[in-house]
Short mmCIF file of C-alpha atoms in Angstrom, two decimals:
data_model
loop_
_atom_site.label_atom_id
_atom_site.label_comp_id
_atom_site.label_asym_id
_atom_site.label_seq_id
_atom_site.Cartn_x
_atom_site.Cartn_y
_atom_site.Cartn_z
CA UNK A 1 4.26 7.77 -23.25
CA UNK A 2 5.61 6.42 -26.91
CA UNK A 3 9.44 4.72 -27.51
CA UNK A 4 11.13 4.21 -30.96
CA UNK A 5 12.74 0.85 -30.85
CA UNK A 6 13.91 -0.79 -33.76
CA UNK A 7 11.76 -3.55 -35.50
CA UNK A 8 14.77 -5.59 -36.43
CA UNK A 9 14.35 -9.44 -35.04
CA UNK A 10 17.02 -10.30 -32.22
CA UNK A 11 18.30 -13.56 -32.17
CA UNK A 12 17.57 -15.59 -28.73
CA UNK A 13 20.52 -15.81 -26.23
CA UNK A 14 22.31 -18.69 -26.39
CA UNK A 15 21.25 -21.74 -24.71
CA UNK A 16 21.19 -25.70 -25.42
CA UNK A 17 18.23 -26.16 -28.16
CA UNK A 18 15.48 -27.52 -26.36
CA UNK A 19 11.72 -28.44 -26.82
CA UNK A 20 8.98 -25.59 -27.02
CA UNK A 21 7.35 -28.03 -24.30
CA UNK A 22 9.97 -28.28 -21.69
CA UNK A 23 10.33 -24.43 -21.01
CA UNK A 24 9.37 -23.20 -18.34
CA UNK A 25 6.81 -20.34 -19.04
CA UNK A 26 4.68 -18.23 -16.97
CA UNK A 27 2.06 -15.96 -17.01
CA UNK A 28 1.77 -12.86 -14.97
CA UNK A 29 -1.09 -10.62 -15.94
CA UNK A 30 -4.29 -9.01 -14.20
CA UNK A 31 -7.80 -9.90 -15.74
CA UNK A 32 -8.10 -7.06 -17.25
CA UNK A 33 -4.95 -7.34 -19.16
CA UNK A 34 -5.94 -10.83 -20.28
CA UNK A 35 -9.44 -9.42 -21.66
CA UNK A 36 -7.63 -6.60 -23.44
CA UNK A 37 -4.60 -7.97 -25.22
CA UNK A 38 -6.34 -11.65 -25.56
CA UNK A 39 -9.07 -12.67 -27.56
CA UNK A 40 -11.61 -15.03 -26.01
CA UNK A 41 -10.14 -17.95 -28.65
CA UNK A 42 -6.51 -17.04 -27.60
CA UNK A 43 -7.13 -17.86 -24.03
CA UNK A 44 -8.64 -20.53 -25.31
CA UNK A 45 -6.67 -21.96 -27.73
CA UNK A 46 -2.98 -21.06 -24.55
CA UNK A 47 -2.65 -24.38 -22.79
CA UNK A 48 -2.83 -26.62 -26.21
CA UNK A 49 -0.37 -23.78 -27.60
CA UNK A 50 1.73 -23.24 -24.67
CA UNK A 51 1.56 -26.81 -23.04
CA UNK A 52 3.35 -26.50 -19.76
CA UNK A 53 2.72 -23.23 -19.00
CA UNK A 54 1.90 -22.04 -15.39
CA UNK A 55 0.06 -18.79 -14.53
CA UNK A 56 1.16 -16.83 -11.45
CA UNK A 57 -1.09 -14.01 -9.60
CA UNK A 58 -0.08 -10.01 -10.66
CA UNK A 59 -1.20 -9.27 -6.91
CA UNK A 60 1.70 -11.41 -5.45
CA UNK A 61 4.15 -9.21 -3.74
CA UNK A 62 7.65 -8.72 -5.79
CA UNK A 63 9.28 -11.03 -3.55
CA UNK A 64 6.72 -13.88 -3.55
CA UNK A 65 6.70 -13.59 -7.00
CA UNK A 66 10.57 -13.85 -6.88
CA UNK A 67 10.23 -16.93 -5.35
CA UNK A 68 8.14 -18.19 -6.92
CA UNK A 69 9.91 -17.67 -10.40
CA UNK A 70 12.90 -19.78 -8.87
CA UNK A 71 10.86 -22.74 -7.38
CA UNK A 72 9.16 -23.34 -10.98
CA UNK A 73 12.36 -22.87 -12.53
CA UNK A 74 11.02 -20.07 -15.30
CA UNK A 75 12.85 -18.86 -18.38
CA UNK A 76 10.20 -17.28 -20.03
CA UNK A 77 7.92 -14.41 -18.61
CA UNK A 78 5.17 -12.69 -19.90
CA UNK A 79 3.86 -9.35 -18.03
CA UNK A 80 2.15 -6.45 -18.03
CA UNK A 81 1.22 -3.41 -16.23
CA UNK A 82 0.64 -5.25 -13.52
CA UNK A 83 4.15 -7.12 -13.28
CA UNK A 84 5.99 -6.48 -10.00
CA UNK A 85 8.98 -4.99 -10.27
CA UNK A 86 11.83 -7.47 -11.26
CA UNK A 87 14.91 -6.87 -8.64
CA UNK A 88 18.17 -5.76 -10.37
CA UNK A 89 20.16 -9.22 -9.46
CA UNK A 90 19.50 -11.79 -11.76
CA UNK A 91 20.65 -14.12 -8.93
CA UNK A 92 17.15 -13.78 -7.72
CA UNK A 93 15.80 -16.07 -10.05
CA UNK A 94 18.68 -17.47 -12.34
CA UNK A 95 16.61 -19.87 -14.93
CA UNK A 96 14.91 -16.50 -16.13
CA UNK A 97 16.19 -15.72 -19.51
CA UNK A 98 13.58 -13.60 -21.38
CA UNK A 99 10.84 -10.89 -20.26
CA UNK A 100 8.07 -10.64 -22.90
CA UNK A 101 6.23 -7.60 -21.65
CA UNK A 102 2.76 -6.39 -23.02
CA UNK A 103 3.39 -2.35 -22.54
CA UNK A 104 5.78 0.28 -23.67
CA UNK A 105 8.30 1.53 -21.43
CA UNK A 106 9.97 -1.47 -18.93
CA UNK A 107 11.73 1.08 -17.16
CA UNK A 108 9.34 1.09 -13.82
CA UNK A 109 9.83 -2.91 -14.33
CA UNK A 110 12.75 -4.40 -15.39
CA UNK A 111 15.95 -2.60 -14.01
CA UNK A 112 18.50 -2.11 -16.52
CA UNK A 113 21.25 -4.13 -14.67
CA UNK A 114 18.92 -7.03 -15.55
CA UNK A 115 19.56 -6.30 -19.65
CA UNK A 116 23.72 -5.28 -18.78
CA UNK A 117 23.08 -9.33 -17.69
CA UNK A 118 21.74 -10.93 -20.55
CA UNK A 119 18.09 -10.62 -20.00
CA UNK A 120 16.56 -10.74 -23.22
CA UNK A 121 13.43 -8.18 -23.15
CA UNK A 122 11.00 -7.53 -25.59
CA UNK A 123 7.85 -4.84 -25.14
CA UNK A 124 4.92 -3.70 -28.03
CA UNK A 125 7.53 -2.35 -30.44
CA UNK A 126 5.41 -0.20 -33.25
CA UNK A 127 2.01 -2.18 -32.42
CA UNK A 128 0.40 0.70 -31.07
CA UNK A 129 1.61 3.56 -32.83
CA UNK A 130 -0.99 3.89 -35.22
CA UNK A 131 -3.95 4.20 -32.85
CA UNK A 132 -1.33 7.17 -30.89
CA UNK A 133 -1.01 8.55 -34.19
CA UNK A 134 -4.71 8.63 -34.54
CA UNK A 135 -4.86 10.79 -31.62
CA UNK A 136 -2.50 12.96 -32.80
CA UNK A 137 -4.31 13.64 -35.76
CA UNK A 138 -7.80 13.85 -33.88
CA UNK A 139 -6.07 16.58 -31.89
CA UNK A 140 -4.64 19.09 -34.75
CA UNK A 141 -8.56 18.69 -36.64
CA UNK A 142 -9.92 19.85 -33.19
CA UNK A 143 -7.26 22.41 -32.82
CA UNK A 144 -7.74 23.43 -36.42
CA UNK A 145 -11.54 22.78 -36.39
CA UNK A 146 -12.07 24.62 -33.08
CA UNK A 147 -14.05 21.84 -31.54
CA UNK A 148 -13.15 22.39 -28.15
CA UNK A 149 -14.27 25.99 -28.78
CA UNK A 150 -17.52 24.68 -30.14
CA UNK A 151 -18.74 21.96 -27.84
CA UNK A 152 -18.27 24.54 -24.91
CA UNK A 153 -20.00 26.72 -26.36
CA UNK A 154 -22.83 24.92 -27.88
CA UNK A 155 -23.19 22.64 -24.73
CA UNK A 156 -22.79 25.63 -22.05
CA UNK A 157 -23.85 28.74 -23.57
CA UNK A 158 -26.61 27.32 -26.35
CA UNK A 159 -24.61 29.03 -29.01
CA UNK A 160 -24.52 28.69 -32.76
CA UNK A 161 -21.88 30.25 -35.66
CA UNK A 162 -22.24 33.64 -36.58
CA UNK A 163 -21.15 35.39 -39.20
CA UNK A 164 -17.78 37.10 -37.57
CA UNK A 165 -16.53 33.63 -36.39
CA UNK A 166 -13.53 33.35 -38.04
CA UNK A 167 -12.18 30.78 -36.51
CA UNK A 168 -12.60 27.56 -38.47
CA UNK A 169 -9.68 26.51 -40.71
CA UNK A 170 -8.32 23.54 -42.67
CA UNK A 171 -5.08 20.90 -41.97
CA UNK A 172 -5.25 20.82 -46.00
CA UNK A 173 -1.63 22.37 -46.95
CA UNK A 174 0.15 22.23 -44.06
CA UNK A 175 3.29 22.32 -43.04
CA UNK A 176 3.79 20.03 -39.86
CA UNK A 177 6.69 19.71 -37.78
CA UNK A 178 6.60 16.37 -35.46
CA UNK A 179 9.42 16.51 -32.62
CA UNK A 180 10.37 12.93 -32.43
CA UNK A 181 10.92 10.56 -34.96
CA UNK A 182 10.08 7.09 -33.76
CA UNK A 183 7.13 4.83 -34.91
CA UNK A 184 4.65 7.18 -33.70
CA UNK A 185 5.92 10.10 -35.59
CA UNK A 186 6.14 7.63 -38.61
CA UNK A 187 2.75 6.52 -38.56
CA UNK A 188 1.08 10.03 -38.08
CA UNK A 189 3.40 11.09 -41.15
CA UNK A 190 1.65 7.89 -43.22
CA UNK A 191 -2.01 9.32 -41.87
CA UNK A 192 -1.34 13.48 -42.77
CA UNK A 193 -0.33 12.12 -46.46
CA UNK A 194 -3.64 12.49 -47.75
CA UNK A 195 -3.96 15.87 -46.54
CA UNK A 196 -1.12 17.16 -48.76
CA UNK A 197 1.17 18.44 -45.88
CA UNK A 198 4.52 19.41 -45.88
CA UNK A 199 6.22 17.00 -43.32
CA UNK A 200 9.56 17.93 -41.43
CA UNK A 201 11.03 16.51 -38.21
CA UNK A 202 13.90 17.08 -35.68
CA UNK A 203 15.70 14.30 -33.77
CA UNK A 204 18.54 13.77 -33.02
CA UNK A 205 18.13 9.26 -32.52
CA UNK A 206 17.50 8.23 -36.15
CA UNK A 207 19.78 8.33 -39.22
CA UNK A 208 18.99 9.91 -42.55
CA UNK A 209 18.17 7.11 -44.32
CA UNK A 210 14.85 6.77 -41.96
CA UNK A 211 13.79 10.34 -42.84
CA UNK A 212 14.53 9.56 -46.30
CA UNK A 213 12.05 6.85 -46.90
CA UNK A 214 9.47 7.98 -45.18
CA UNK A 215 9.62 11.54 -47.70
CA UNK A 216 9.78 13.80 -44.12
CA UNK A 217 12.57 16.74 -43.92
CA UNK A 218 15.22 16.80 -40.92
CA UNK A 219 15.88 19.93 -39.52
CA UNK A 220 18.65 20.56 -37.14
CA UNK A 221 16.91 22.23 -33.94
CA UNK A 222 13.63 22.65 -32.23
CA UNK A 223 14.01 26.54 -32.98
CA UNK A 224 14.11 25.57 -36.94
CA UNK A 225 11.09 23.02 -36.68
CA UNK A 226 9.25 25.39 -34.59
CA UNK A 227 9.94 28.15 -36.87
CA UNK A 228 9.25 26.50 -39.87
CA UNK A 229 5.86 24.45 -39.18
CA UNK A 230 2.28 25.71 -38.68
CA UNK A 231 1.75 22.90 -36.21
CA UNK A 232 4.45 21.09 -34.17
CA UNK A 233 3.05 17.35 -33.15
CA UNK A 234 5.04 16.56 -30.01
CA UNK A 235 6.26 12.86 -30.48
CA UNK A 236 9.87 12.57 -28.39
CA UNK A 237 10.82 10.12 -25.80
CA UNK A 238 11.12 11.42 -22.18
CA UNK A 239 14.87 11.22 -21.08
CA UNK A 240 17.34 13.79 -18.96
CA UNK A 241 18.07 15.03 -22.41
CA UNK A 242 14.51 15.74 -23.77
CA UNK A 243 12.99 16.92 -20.12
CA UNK A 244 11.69 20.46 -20.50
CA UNK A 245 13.36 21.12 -24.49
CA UNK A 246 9.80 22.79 -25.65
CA UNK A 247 10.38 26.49 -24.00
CA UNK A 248 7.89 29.15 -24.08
CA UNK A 249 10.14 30.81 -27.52
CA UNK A 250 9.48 27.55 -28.70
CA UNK A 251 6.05 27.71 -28.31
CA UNK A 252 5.82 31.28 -29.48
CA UNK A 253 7.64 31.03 -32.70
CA UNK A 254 4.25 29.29 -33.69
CA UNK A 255 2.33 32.04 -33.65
CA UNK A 256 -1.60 31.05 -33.85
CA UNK A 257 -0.52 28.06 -34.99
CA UNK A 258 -0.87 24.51 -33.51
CA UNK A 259 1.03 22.40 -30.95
CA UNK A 260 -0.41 19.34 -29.92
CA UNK A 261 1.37 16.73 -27.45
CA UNK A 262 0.56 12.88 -27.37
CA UNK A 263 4.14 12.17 -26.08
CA UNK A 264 4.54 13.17 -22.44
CA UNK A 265 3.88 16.54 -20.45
CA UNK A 266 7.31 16.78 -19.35
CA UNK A 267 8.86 17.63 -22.32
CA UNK A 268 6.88 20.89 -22.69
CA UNK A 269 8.03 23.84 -19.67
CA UNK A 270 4.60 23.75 -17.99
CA UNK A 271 4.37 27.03 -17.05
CA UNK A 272 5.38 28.45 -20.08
CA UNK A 273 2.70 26.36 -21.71
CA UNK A 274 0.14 27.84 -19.55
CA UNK A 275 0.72 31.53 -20.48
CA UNK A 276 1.03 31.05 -24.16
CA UNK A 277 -2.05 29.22 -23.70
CA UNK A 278 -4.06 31.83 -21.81
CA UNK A 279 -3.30 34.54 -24.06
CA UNK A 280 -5.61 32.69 -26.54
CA UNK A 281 -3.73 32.98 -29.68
CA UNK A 282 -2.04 29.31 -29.90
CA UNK A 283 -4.11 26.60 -30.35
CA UNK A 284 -3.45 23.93 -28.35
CA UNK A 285 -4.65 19.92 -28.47
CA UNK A 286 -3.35 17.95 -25.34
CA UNK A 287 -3.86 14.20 -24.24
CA UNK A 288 -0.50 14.08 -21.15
CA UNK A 289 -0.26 16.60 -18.06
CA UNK A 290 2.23 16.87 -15.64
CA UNK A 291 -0.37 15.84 -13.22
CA UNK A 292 -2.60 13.07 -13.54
CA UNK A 293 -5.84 12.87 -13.23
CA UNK A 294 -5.92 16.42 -14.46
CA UNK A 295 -6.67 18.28 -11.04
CA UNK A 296 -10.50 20.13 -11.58
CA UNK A 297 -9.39 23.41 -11.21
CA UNK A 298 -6.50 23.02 -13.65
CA UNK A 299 -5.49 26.32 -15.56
CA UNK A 300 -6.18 25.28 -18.73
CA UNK A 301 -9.81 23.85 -18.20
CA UNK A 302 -12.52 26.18 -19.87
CA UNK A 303 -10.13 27.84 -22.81
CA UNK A 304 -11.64 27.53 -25.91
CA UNK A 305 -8.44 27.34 -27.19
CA UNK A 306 -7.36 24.22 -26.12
CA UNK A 307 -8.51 20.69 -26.89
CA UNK A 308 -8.32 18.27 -24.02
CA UNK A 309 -8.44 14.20 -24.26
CA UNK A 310 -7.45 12.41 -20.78
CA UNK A 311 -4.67 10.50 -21.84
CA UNK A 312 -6.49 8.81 -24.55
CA UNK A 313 -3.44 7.97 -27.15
CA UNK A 314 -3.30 4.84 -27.02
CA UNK A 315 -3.50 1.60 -27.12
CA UNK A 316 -7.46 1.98 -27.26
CA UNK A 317 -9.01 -0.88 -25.80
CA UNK A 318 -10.07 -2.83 -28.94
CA UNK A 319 -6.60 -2.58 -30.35
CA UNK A 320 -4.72 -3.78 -27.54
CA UNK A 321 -4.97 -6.74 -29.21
CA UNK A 322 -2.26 -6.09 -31.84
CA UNK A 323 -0.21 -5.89 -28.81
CA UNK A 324 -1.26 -9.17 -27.54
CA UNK A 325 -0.59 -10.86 -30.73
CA UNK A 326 3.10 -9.66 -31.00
CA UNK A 327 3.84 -11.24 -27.57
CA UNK A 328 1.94 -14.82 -28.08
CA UNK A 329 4.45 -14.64 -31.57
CA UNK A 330 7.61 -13.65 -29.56
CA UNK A 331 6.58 -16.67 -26.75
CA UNK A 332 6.73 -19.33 -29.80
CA UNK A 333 9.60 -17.61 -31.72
CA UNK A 334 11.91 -17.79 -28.49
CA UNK A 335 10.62 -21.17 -27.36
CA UNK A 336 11.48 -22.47 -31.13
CA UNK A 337 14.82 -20.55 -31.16
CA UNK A 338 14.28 -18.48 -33.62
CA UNK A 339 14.49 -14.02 -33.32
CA UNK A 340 12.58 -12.70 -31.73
CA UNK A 341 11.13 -9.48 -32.50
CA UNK A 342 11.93 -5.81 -30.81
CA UNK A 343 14.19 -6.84 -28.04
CA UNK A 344 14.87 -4.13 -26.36
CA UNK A 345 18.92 -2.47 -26.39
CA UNK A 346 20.74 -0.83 -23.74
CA UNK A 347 20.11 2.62 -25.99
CA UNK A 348 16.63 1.81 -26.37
CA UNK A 349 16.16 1.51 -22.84
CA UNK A 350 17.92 4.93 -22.03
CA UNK A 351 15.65 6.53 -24.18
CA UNK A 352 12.65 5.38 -22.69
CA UNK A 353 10.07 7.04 -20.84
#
């Protein structure tokens, strides 16, 4: 679900300097995107901040919105999930110079003949990461806590402990693999700190220097991280290349260890996930499926092994707004000419979900 851009400002394409006033910008978001990412004083406070600006329905069909994009001449665009999705030509509406989109991924929007170009296109860079980190640390206590065993159990059956559970352990000590290194993996390693972990990573995107400062190890392979960790926090981009890399050895080498996945399912061979699974011994936490909604009869509903969250990791709605903030700053750093902050590159994009 989570990509690892860089943070590093991008400089605006070049175009004659012009007044923040006399660009064409639009608007195209659903209501519920402007009550998530926008506080009630930043819709507000848009028109006397954004004077000029002109807001255009989500519903419209791609190619009304196409047209409409050319008739109001637009340069600047801010969407969302709801966006239609921009045609690869950007004869189809040649005044449009920058995307500022609300989400993650702009792959399902923004074709990338549109950034091969010169579309400038920015998305939430590392806004969000901490709350998907947060998940991914609520998952490995439940794993390691047993709380999905518990709240069956003391929901369904009436139970309580007994003496011969065994079952309840610590995250204190750890050692933690995370496969992925982008600014999800970099925030959970800045929340497991306090826990006194050991913290190692594989992947192959980032240089050394980024492991360095952040104190984590790099191994070479997923059969070294998975051999090495207790729990393996699943944290890599979806691509051709990452598609189906956890196998069920992978999964094995942990032992009754943990393996939790806020990423995506697809990374993870599904049905090798579901045997290890049944056989009880791995503890699993899990917030993406390869199907979703998770269908009700699902294989892995009902193990007390595994902890499930329905796609939960993030943004949460009262943090959206982090997101929302980033894009009203990118709107009046590009209409000022000045960088703007996590534009997306053509190697970004191909790593993208």
């Amino acid at each position: 679900m989570w990509s690892s851009n860089n943070p590093a400002l991008c400089p605006a394409p070049s175009h004659p300097p012009r007044p923040a006033v006399a660009a064409p910008l639009a608007f195209c978001l659903a209501e519920r995107e402007w009550r998530t990412f926008f506080t009630p004083d930043d819709r507000a406070n848009l028109r006397q901040t954004f004077p000029g600006a002109i807001f255009i329905p989500s519903a419209l069909p791609a190619a009304e919105l196409q047209a409409r994009l050319r008739e109001e001449g637009v340069r600047v665009l801010l969407g969302g999930w709801a966006l239609p999705p921009l045609p690869p030509e950007r004869s189809a509406f040649p005044e449009l110079e920058y995307v500022c989109y609300l989400s993650g991924s702009i792959r399902r929007k923004i074709p990338r003949a549109l950034l091969e170009q010169g579309l400038l296109v920015s998305n939430w860079g590392d806004r969000i990461a901490p709350t998907v980190a947060e998940c991914a640390l609520l998952l490995l206590l439940m794993c390691y806590r047993e709380a999905s065993h518990w709240q069956i159990r003391m929901h369904q059956q009436g139970s309580f402990k007994a003496a011969a559970d065994q079952g309840n352990l610590s995250l204190f000590r750890r050692r933690v693999g995370l496969h992925g290194f982008g600014a999800v993996a970099q925030a959970l390693v800045d929340l497991l700190r306090p826990f006194g972990v050991e913290i190692a990573a594989y992947s192959p995107w980032p240089d050394n220097a980024l492991f360095e400062r952040k104190g984590v190890t790099r191994l070479d392979s997923l059969d070294a991280l998975f051999t090495w960790a207790d729990a393996v926090v699943e944290a890599e981009a979806c691509s051709p290349e990452t598609i189906n890399s956890v196998k069920e050895h992978h999964l094995r080498l942990l032992g009754e260890g943990v393996f939790v996945n806020i990423a995506r399912a697809e990374l993870v061979e599904e049905a090798a996930l579901i045997r290890v699974a049944r056989e009880g011994r791995l503890r699993l936490g899990l917030d993406v499926f390869h199907h979703e909604p998770l269908p009700p009869a699902y294989p892995l509903r009902g193990l007390a092994n595994v902890a499930l969250l329905p796609h939960l990791g993030g943004p949460t709605l009262d943090r959206r707004i982090d997101a929302g903030h980033l894009a009203l700053e990118n709107l009046a750093r590009y209409l000022s000419g000045d960088p703007i902050a996590f534009a997306i590159s053509l190697e970004q994009y191909d790593r993208m979900t």
